[in-house]
PDB file of C-alpha atoms in Angstrom:
ATOM      1  CA  UNK A   1     -95.648  51.353 184.090  1.00  0.00           C
ATOM      2  CA  UNK A   2     -98.126  53.949 185.326  1.00  0.00           C
ATOM      3  CA  UNK A   3     -99.016  54.937 181.673  1.00  0.00           C
ATOM      4  CA  UNK A   4    -100.562  51.573 181.062  1.00  0.00           C
ATOM      5  CA  UNK A   5    -102.857  51.752 183.731  1.00  0.00           C
ATOM      6  CA  UNK A   6    -104.017  55.461 182.598  1.00  0.00           C
ATOM      7  CA  UNK A   7    -104.629  54.091 178.678  1.00  0.00           C
ATOM      8  CA  UNK A   8    -106.318  51.243 180.215  1.00  0.00           C
ATOM      9  CA  UNK A   9    -108.672  54.050 182.161  1.00  0.00           C
ATOM     10  CA  UNK A  10    -109.049  55.927 179.154  1.00  0.00           C
ATOM     11  CA  UNK A  11    -109.797  52.681 176.575  1.00  0.00           C
ATOM     12  CA  UNK A  12    -112.626  52.230 179.257  1.00  0.00           C
ATOM     13  CA  UNK A  13    -113.690  55.844 179.170  1.00  0.00           C
ATOM     14  CA  UNK A  14    -114.320  56.167 175.644  1.00  0.00           C
ATOM     15  CA  UNK A  15    -116.360  52.301 175.808  1.00  0.00           C
ATOM     16  CA  UNK A  16    -118.998  53.710 178.544  1.00  0.00           C
ATOM     17  CA  UNK A  17    -119.177  57.233 177.117  1.00  0.00           C
ATOM     18  CA  UNK A  18    -122.305  56.738 175.090  1.00  0.00           C
ATOM     19  CA  UNK A  19    -124.101  54.995 178.280  1.00  0.00           C
ATOM     20  CA  UNK A  20    -123.545  57.780 180.768  1.00  0.00           C
ATOM     21  CA  UNK A  21    -126.900  59.901 180.883  1.00  0.00           C
ATOM     22  CA  UNK A  22    -125.302  62.184 183.496  1.00  0.00           C
ATOM     23  CA  UNK A  23    -124.464  65.259 181.508  1.00  0.00           C
ATOM     24  CA  UNK A  24    -121.853  66.597 184.398  1.00  0.00           C
ATOM     25  CA  UNK A  25    -120.175  62.837 184.966  1.00  0.00           C
ATOM     26  CA  UNK A  26    -120.083  62.924 181.076  1.00  0.00           C
ATOM     27  CA  UNK A  27    -117.827  66.159 180.969  1.00  0.00           C
ATOM     28  CA  UNK A  28    -115.717  65.249 183.895  1.00  0.00           C
ATOM     29  CA  UNK A  29    -114.754  62.390 182.119  1.00  0.00           C
ATOM     30  CA  UNK A  30    -113.860  64.332 179.067  1.00  0.00           C
ATOM     31  CA  UNK A  31    -112.005  67.085 181.080  1.00  0.00           C
ATOM     32  CA  UNK A  32    -110.073  63.856 182.529  1.00  0.00           C
ATOM     33  CA  UNK A  33    -109.465  62.581 179.090  1.00  0.00           C
ATOM     34  CA  UNK A  34    -108.510  66.359 177.967  1.00  0.00           C
ATOM     35  CA  UNK A  35    -105.761  66.814 180.307  1.00  0.00           C
ATOM     36  CA  UNK A  36    -103.916  63.536 178.826  1.00  0.00           C
ATOM     37  CA  UNK A  37    -103.765  64.803 175.611  1.00  0.00           C
ATOM     38  CA  UNK A  38    -100.603  66.438 176.771  1.00  0.00           C
ATOM     39  CA  UNK A  39     -99.182  63.452 178.417  1.00  0.00           C
ATOM     40  CA  UNK A  40     -95.151  62.668 178.748  1.00  0.00           C
ATOM     41  CA  UNK A  41     -96.170  58.932 176.985  1.00  0.00           C
ATOM     42  CA  UNK A  42     -96.840  59.308 173.484  1.00  0.00           C
ATOM     43  CA  UNK A  43     -98.897  56.297 174.110  1.00  0.00           C
ATOM     44  CA  UNK A  44    -101.349  57.899 176.406  1.00  0.00           C
ATOM     45  CA  UNK A  45    -101.321  60.704 174.131  1.00  0.00           C
ATOM     46  CA  UNK A  46    -102.765  58.471 171.815  1.00  0.00           C
ATOM     47  CA  UNK A  47    -105.178  56.868 174.106  1.00  0.00           C
ATOM     48  CA  UNK A  48    -106.475  60.265 174.703  1.00  0.00           C
ATOM     49  CA  UNK A  49    -107.360  61.022 170.992  1.00  0.00           C
ATOM     50  CA  UNK A  50    -108.993  57.742 170.398  1.00  0.00           C
ATOM     51  CA  UNK A  51    -111.186  58.596 173.463  1.00  0.00           C
ATOM     52  CA  UNK A  52    -112.244  61.986 171.966  1.00  0.00           C
ATOM     53  CA  UNK A  53    -112.929  60.159 168.895  1.00  0.00           C
ATOM     54  CA  UNK A  54    -115.545  58.461 170.652  1.00  0.00           C
ATOM     55  CA  UNK A  55    -116.977  61.233 172.828  1.00  0.00           C
ATOM     56  CA  UNK A  56    -117.126  63.591 169.309  1.00  0.00           C
ATOM     57  CA  UNK A  57    -118.774  60.178 167.733  1.00  0.00           C
ATOM     58  CA  UNK A  58    -121.320  59.162 170.535  1.00  0.00           C
ATOM     59  CA  UNK A  59    -122.125  62.320 172.332  1.00  0.00           C
ATOM     60  CA  UNK A  60    -121.186  65.528 170.167  1.00  0.00           C
ATOM     61  CA  UNK A  61    -124.044  67.435 171.339  1.00  0.00           C
ATOM     62  CA  UNK A  62    -122.979  67.694 175.007  1.00  0.00           C
ATOM     63  CA  UNK A  63    -118.910  67.846 174.348  1.00  0.00           C
ATOM     64  CA  UNK A  64    -119.551  70.398 171.367  1.00  0.00           C
ATOM     65  CA  UNK A  65    -120.980  73.084 173.434  1.00  0.00           C
ATOM     66  CA  UNK A  66    -119.674  76.199 173.553  1.00  0.00           C
ATOM     67  CA  UNK A  67    -117.496  76.409 177.182  1.00  0.00           C
ATOM     68  CA  UNK A  68    -115.983  72.575 176.362  1.00  0.00           C
ATOM     69  CA  UNK A  69    -114.854  73.771 172.830  1.00  0.00           C
ATOM     70  CA  UNK A  70    -113.252  76.793 174.470  1.00  0.00           C
ATOM     71  CA  UNK A  71    -111.515  73.722 176.547  1.00  0.00           C
ATOM     72  CA  UNK A  72    -110.693  71.728 173.561  1.00  0.00           C
ATOM     73  CA  UNK A  73    -109.865  73.709 170.516  1.00  0.00           C
ATOM     74  CA  UNK A  74    -106.824  74.874 171.923  1.00  0.00           C
ATOM     75  CA  UNK A  75    -105.599  71.180 172.747  1.00  0.00           C
ATOM     76  CA  UNK A  76    -105.956  70.524 168.846  1.00  0.00           C
ATOM     77  CA  UNK A  77    -103.565  73.609 167.981  1.00  0.00           C
ATOM     78  CA  UNK A  78    -101.094  72.073 170.074  1.00  0.00           C
ATOM     79  CA  UNK A  79    -101.638  68.423 169.173  1.00  0.00           C
ATOM     80  CA  UNK A  80    -100.596  68.881 165.614  1.00  0.00           C
ATOM     81  CA  UNK A  81     -97.201  69.538 166.900  1.00  0.00           C
ATOM     82  CA  UNK A  82     -96.979  66.076 168.706  1.00  0.00           C
ATOM     83  CA  UNK A  83     -93.403  64.775 167.766  1.00  0.00           C
ATOM     84  CA  UNK A  84     -94.931  61.351 167.883  1.00  0.00           C
ATOM     85  CA  UNK A  85     -96.340  60.803 164.335  1.00  0.00           C
ATOM     86  CA  UNK A  86     -98.795  57.934 165.324  1.00  0.00           C
ATOM     87  CA  UNK A  87    -100.253  60.628 168.462  1.00  0.00           C
ATOM     88  CA  UNK A  88    -100.143  63.657 165.715  1.00  0.00           C
ATOM     89  CA  UNK A  89    -102.289  61.611 163.357  1.00  0.00           C
ATOM     90  CA  UNK A  90    -104.487  60.507 165.708  1.00  0.00           C
ATOM     91  CA  UNK A  91    -104.880  64.248 167.158  1.00  0.00           C
ATOM     92  CA  UNK A  92    -106.060  65.150 163.352  1.00  0.00           C
ATOM     93  CA  UNK A  93    -108.502  62.181 162.931  1.00  0.00           C
ATOM     94  CA  UNK A  94    -110.124  63.321 166.419  1.00  0.00           C
ATOM     95  CA  UNK A  95    -110.206  67.015 165.196  1.00  0.00           C
ATOM     96  CA  UNK A  96    -112.094  65.468 161.471  1.00  0.00           C
ATOM     97  CA  UNK A  97    -115.037  63.859 164.013  1.00  0.00           C
ATOM     98  CA  UNK A  98    -115.081  66.645 166.637  1.00  0.00           C
ATOM     99  CA  UNK A  99    -114.292  69.792 164.227  1.00  0.00           C
ATOM    100  CA  UNK A 100    -117.498  68.763 162.109  1.00  0.00           C
ATOM    101  CA  UNK A 101    -119.620  69.264 165.272  1.00  0.00           C
ATOM    102  CA  UNK A 102    -118.180  72.755 166.178  1.00  0.00           C
ATOM    103  CA  UNK A 103    -119.659  76.214 165.465  1.00  0.00           C
ATOM    104  CA  UNK A 104    -118.506  78.555 163.286  1.00  0.00           C
ATOM    105  CA  UNK A 105    -118.064  81.092 165.721  1.00  0.00           C
ATOM    106  CA  UNK A 106    -116.108  78.937 168.133  1.00  0.00           C
ATOM    107  CA  UNK A 107    -113.774  77.344 165.620  1.00  0.00           C
ATOM    108  CA  UNK A 108    -112.731  80.584 163.861  1.00  0.00           C
ATOM    109  CA  UNK A 109    -110.504  82.226 166.895  1.00  0.00           C
ATOM    110  CA  UNK A 110    -108.315  78.876 166.142  1.00  0.00           C
ATOM    111  CA  UNK A 111    -108.533  79.018 162.299  1.00  0.00           C
ATOM    112  CA  UNK A 112    -105.308  80.637 161.509  1.00  0.00           C
ATOM    113  CA  UNK A 113    -103.096  78.621 164.009  1.00  0.00           C
ATOM    114  CA  UNK A 114    -104.899  75.101 162.792  1.00  0.00           C
ATOM    115  CA  UNK A 115    -104.099  76.006 159.451  1.00  0.00           C
ATOM    116  CA  UNK A 116    -100.870  77.129 158.839  1.00  0.00           C
ATOM    117  CA  UNK A 117     -99.912  73.724 160.892  1.00  0.00           C
ATOM    118  CA  UNK A 118    -101.846  71.481 158.620  1.00  0.00           C
ATOM    119  CA  UNK A 119    -100.891  73.624 155.555  1.00  0.00           C
ATOM    120  CA  UNK A 120     -97.241  72.506 156.704  1.00  0.00           C
ATOM    121  CA  UNK A 121     -98.669  68.695 157.153  1.00  0.00           C
ATOM    122  CA  UNK A 122     -99.834  68.875 153.435  1.00  0.00           C
ATOM    123  CA  UNK A 123     -96.371  69.610 152.035  1.00  0.00           C
ATOM    124  CA  UNK A 124     -94.518  66.503 154.083  1.00  0.00           C
ATOM    125  CA  UNK A 125     -93.419  63.373 152.592  1.00  0.00           C
ATOM    126  CA  UNK A 126     -95.921  61.178 154.322  1.00  0.00           C
ATOM    127  CA  UNK A 127     -99.410  60.293 152.646  1.00  0.00           C
ATOM    128  CA  UNK A 128    -101.119  59.444 155.587  1.00  0.00           C
ATOM    129  CA  UNK A 129    -100.198  63.127 156.648  1.00  0.00           C
ATOM    130  CA  UNK A 130    -101.551  64.346 153.423  1.00  0.00           C
ATOM    131  CA  UNK A 131    -104.543  62.487 153.935  1.00  0.00           C
ATOM    132  CA  UNK A 132    -105.320  63.888 157.063  1.00  0.00           C
ATOM    133  CA  UNK A 133    -104.245  67.400 156.323  1.00  0.00           C
ATOM    134  CA  UNK A 134    -106.954  67.105 153.358  1.00  0.00           C
ATOM    135  CA  UNK A 135    -109.735  66.232 155.366  1.00  0.00           C
ATOM    136  CA  UNK A 136    -108.341  68.521 158.159  1.00  0.00           C
ATOM    137  CA  UNK A 137    -108.554  71.189 155.920  1.00  0.00           C
ATOM    138  CA  UNK A 138    -112.584  69.969 154.383  1.00  0.00           C
ATOM    139  CA  UNK A 139    -113.701  69.976 157.987  1.00  0.00           C
ATOM    140  CA  UNK A 140    -112.990  73.228 158.961  1.00  0.00           C
ATOM    141  CA  UNK A 141    -114.148  75.037 155.051  1.00  0.00           C
ATOM    142  CA  UNK A 142    -117.042  73.402 155.781  1.00  0.00           C
ATOM    143  CA  UNK A 143    -117.638  74.459 159.265  1.00  0.00           C
ATOM    144  CA  UNK A 144    -116.832  78.011 158.306  1.00  0.00           C
ATOM    145  CA  UNK A 145    -118.039  78.778 154.969  1.00  0.00           C
ATOM    146  CA  UNK A 146    -116.837  82.261 153.562  1.00  0.00           C
ATOM    147  CA  UNK A 147    -115.111  82.938 156.586  1.00  0.00           C
ATOM    148  CA  UNK A 148    -112.411  80.417 155.055  1.00  0.00           C
ATOM    149  CA  UNK A 149    -111.937  82.564 152.201  1.00  0.00           C
ATOM    150  CA  UNK A 150    -108.311  84.473 153.877  1.00  0.00           C
ATOM    151  CA  UNK A 151    -106.659  81.019 153.729  1.00  0.00           C
ATOM    152  CA  UNK A 152    -107.970  79.988 149.809  1.00  0.00           C
ATOM    153  CA  UNK A 153    -104.752  81.767 148.744  1.00  0.00           C
ATOM    154  CA  UNK A 154    -102.551  80.061 151.047  1.00  0.00           C
ATOM    155  CA  UNK A 155    -103.700  76.466 150.421  1.00  0.00           C
ATOM    156  CA  UNK A 156    -105.441  76.250 147.152  1.00  0.00           C
ATOM    157  CA  UNK A 157    -101.467  75.900 145.412  1.00  0.00           C
ATOM    158  CA  UNK A 158    -100.859  72.887 147.901  1.00  0.00           C
ATOM    159  CA  UNK A 159    -103.559  71.191 146.549  1.00  0.00           C
ATOM    160  CA  UNK A 160    -103.043  71.791 143.187  1.00  0.00           C
ATOM    161  CA  UNK A 161     -99.649  70.257 143.110  1.00  0.00           C
ATOM    162  CA  UNK A 162    -101.101  67.231 145.032  1.00  0.00           C
ATOM    163  CA  UNK A 163    -103.578  66.802 142.642  1.00  0.00           C
ATOM    164  CA  UNK A 164    -100.498  67.152 139.521  1.00  0.00           C
ATOM    165  CA  UNK A 165     -98.392  64.871 141.943  1.00  0.00           C
ATOM    166  CA  UNK A 166    -101.157  62.076 142.445  1.00  0.00           C
ATOM    167  CA  UNK A 167    -103.547  62.316 139.304  1.00  0.00           C
ATOM    168  CA  UNK A 168    -102.069  59.333 137.486  1.00  0.00           C
ATOM    169  CA  UNK A 169    -100.567  57.318 140.564  1.00  0.00           C
ATOM    170  CA  UNK A 170    -103.307  54.143 140.615  1.00  0.00           C
ATOM    171  CA  UNK A 171    -102.464  53.803 144.557  1.00  0.00           C
ATOM    172  CA  UNK A 172    -102.986  56.977 145.630  1.00  0.00           C
ATOM    173  CA  UNK A 173    -106.700  57.356 144.300  1.00  0.00           C
ATOM    174  CA  UNK A 174    -108.562  57.941 147.729  1.00  0.00           C
ATOM    175  CA  UNK A 175    -105.899  61.031 148.427  1.00  0.00           C
ATOM    176  CA  UNK A 176    -106.877  62.261 145.127  1.00  0.00           C
ATOM    177  CA  UNK A 177    -110.601  61.913 145.570  1.00  0.00           C
ATOM    178  CA  UNK A 178    -110.182  64.062 149.124  1.00  0.00           C
ATOM    179  CA  UNK A 179    -108.631  66.310 147.532  1.00  0.00           C
ATOM    180  CA  UNK A 180    -111.428  67.047 145.147  1.00  0.00           C
ATOM    181  CA  UNK A 181    -113.948  67.362 147.517  1.00  0.00           C
ATOM    182  CA  UNK A 182    -111.516  69.624 149.860  1.00  0.00           C
ATOM    183  CA  UNK A 183    -110.978  72.015 147.019  1.00  0.00           C
ATOM    184  CA  UNK A 184    -115.197  72.106 145.983  1.00  0.00           C
ATOM    185  CA  UNK A 185    -115.609  72.982 150.022  1.00  0.00           C
ATOM    186  CA  UNK A 186    -113.199  75.913 149.228  1.00  0.00           C
ATOM    187  CA  UNK A 187    -114.641  76.618 146.317  1.00  0.00           C
ATOM    188  CA  UNK A 188    -118.189  77.532 148.046  1.00  0.00           C
ATOM    189  CA  UNK A 189    -115.877  79.545 150.783  1.00  0.00           C
ATOM    190  CA  UNK A 190    -114.912  81.766 147.852  1.00  0.00           C
ATOM    191  CA  UNK A 191    -117.744  81.918 145.534  1.00  0.00           C
ATOM    192  CA  UNK A 192    -117.792  82.501 141.922  1.00  0.00           C
ATOM    193  CA  UNK A 193    -116.100  84.967 141.320  1.00  0.00           C
ATOM    194  CA  UNK A 194    -113.097  83.692 143.809  1.00  0.00           C
ATOM    195  CA  UNK A 195    -112.695  80.074 142.299  1.00  0.00           C
ATOM    196  CA  UNK A 196    -112.955  81.264 138.592  1.00  0.00           C
ATOM    197  CA  UNK A 197    -109.451  81.413 137.754  1.00  0.00           C
ATOM    198  CA  UNK A 198    -109.316  77.548 138.941  1.00  0.00           C
ATOM    199  CA  UNK A 199    -112.233  75.968 138.117  1.00  0.00           C
ATOM    200  CA  UNK A 200    -110.880  74.911 134.527  1.00  0.00           C
ATOM    201  CA  UNK A 201    -107.704  73.620 135.728  1.00  0.00           C
ATOM    202  CA  UNK A 202    -109.762  71.478 138.822  1.00  0.00           C
ATOM    203  CA  UNK A 203    -112.649  70.525 136.470  1.00  0.00           C
ATOM    204  CA  UNK A 204    -110.227  69.107 133.293  1.00  0.00           C
ATOM    205  CA  UNK A 205    -108.213  67.349 136.925  1.00  0.00           C
ATOM    206  CA  UNK A 206    -111.299  65.932 137.623  1.00  0.00           C
ATOM    207  CA  UNK A 207    -111.676  64.553 134.267  1.00  0.00           C
ATOM    208  CA  UNK A 208    -108.782  62.981 133.687  1.00  0.00           C
ATOM    209  CA  UNK A 209    -108.520  61.590 136.788  1.00  0.00           C
ATOM    210  CA  UNK A 210    -111.873  59.702 136.067  1.00  0.00           C
ATOM    211  CA  UNK A 211    -111.604  58.707 132.449  1.00  0.00           C
ATOM    212  CA  UNK A 212    -108.067  56.805 133.121  1.00  0.00           C
ATOM    213  CA  UNK A 213    -108.461  53.335 131.484  1.00  0.00           C
ATOM    214  CA  UNK A 214    -109.261  50.054 133.678  1.00  0.00           C
ATOM    215  CA  UNK A 215    -110.822  51.578 136.747  1.00  0.00           C
ATOM    216  CA  UNK A 216    -112.725  49.615 138.714  1.00  0.00           C
ATOM    217  CA  UNK A 217    -116.372  50.222 139.388  1.00  0.00           C
ATOM    218  CA  UNK A 218    -115.375  50.769 143.073  1.00  0.00           C
ATOM    219  CA  UNK A 219    -112.987  53.767 142.312  1.00  0.00           C
ATOM    220  CA  UNK A 220    -113.097  56.157 145.005  1.00  0.00           C
ATOM    221  CA  UNK A 221    -112.326  59.356 143.042  1.00  0.00           C
ATOM    222  CA  UNK A 222    -115.459  59.076 140.901  1.00  0.00           C
ATOM    223  CA  UNK A 223    -117.649  59.115 144.186  1.00  0.00           C
ATOM    224  CA  UNK A 224    -115.750  61.737 144.763  1.00  0.00           C
ATOM    225  CA  UNK A 225    -116.018  63.569 141.825  1.00  0.00           C
ATOM    226  CA  UNK A 226    -119.854  63.259 141.331  1.00  0.00           C
ATOM    227  CA  UNK A 227    -120.019  64.840 144.864  1.00  0.00           C
ATOM    228  CA  UNK A 228    -117.402  67.591 144.463  1.00  0.00           C
ATOM    229  CA  UNK A 229    -118.856  68.237 141.189  1.00  0.00           C
ATOM    230  CA  UNK A 230    -122.236  69.421 142.293  1.00  0.00           C
ATOM    231  CA  UNK A 231    -120.465  71.981 145.045  1.00  0.00           C
ATOM    232  CA  UNK A 232    -118.893  73.118 142.391  1.00  0.00           C
ATOM    233  CA  UNK A 233    -122.012  73.522 140.059  1.00  0.00           C
ATOM    234  CA  UNK A 234    -123.832  75.424 142.736  1.00  0.00           C
ATOM    235  CA  UNK A 235    -120.490  77.828 143.295  1.00  0.00           C
ATOM    236  CA  UNK A 236    -120.529  78.508 139.713  1.00  0.00           C
ATOM    237  CA  UNK A 237    -123.536  78.334 138.706  1.00  0.00           C
ATOM    238  CA  UNK A 238    -124.458  79.350 134.560  1.00  0.00           C
ATOM    239  CA  UNK A 239    -120.321  79.590 134.432  1.00  0.00           C
ATOM    240  CA  UNK A 240    -120.553  75.889 135.171  1.00  0.00           C
ATOM    241  CA  UNK A 241    -121.955  74.837 131.822  1.00  0.00           C
ATOM    242  CA  UNK A 242    -118.529  74.651 129.656  1.00  0.00           C
ATOM    243  CA  UNK A 243    -118.007  71.692 132.173  1.00  0.00           C
ATOM    244  CA  UNK A 244    -121.243  69.794 131.716  1.00  0.00           C
ATOM    245  CA  UNK A 245    -120.697  68.344 128.331  1.00  0.00           C
ATOM    246  CA  UNK A 246    -117.412  65.958 129.650  1.00  0.00           C
ATOM    247  CA  UNK A 247    -119.709  65.508 133.095  1.00  0.00           C
ATOM    248  CA  UNK A 248    -122.702  63.888 131.289  1.00  0.00           C
ATOM    249  CA  UNK A 249    -121.631  60.481 130.753  1.00  0.00           C
ATOM    250  CA  UNK A 250    -120.970  60.166 134.482  1.00  0.00           C
ATOM    251  CA  UNK A 251    -124.068  61.619 135.421  1.00  0.00           C
ATOM    252  CA  UNK A 252    -125.859  59.161 133.156  1.00  0.00           C
ATOM    253  CA  UNK A 253    -123.936  56.303 133.994  1.00  0.00           C
ATOM    254  CA  UNK A 254    -125.337  56.821 137.486  1.00  0.00           C
ATOM    255  CA  UNK A 255    -129.124  56.374 136.151  1.00  0.00           C
ATOM    256  CA  UNK A 256    -127.944  53.435 134.246  1.00  0.00           C
ATOM    257  CA  UNK A 257    -127.476  51.476 137.548  1.00  0.00           C
TER     258      UNK A 257
END
């Protein structure tokens, strides 16, 4: 049917985006793709989000300008309600790429709508949605910094619940690692006083997760934990000292490699 031709056309657009020199043409193509993210056929919507990922990866400077953001951001808010899970996940993935290049002032007007919907995904049964939701939250927290503070009380309990559920599940190591990364970015948004009440529980969970016996050398949690600890240390400053002793073996291990 007609949808196959549209999907094929978007695939071509996605492939050639990085080679188009003329900015007006590039933005015209993005606009054509944008109009398909709400198409009737789920494969067209999926294809459109896939193309957005390519635009955001290859041409972020052009496609994340103020005027373009004003058109694109409402599409992400709408895309989170997509009844087709594959299309919805692709929308979330597209935001991971697009959102990290959006200026704070362009993102902030949409954060409340986005976080309400993403918080619901975090509580769902699907691991794929949980992982994507955590990355989504991390991108927003990283971009708007202290502007994220109002969403901390709503989202932190959900992330702590995810940690409690997955800390001993071998098959969910990537999800657990992403959780720690996200929390460390959220900690920066609220600062030392805002994070103080949760710091002990989070650092203890990180130590528990990385001290499990028989972990492979490429365990994802270890890498996430090191980066998260650095951010939390920057946030907590002198209040981070009680956690240094437990963290030191992991730090020294890095020097030994």
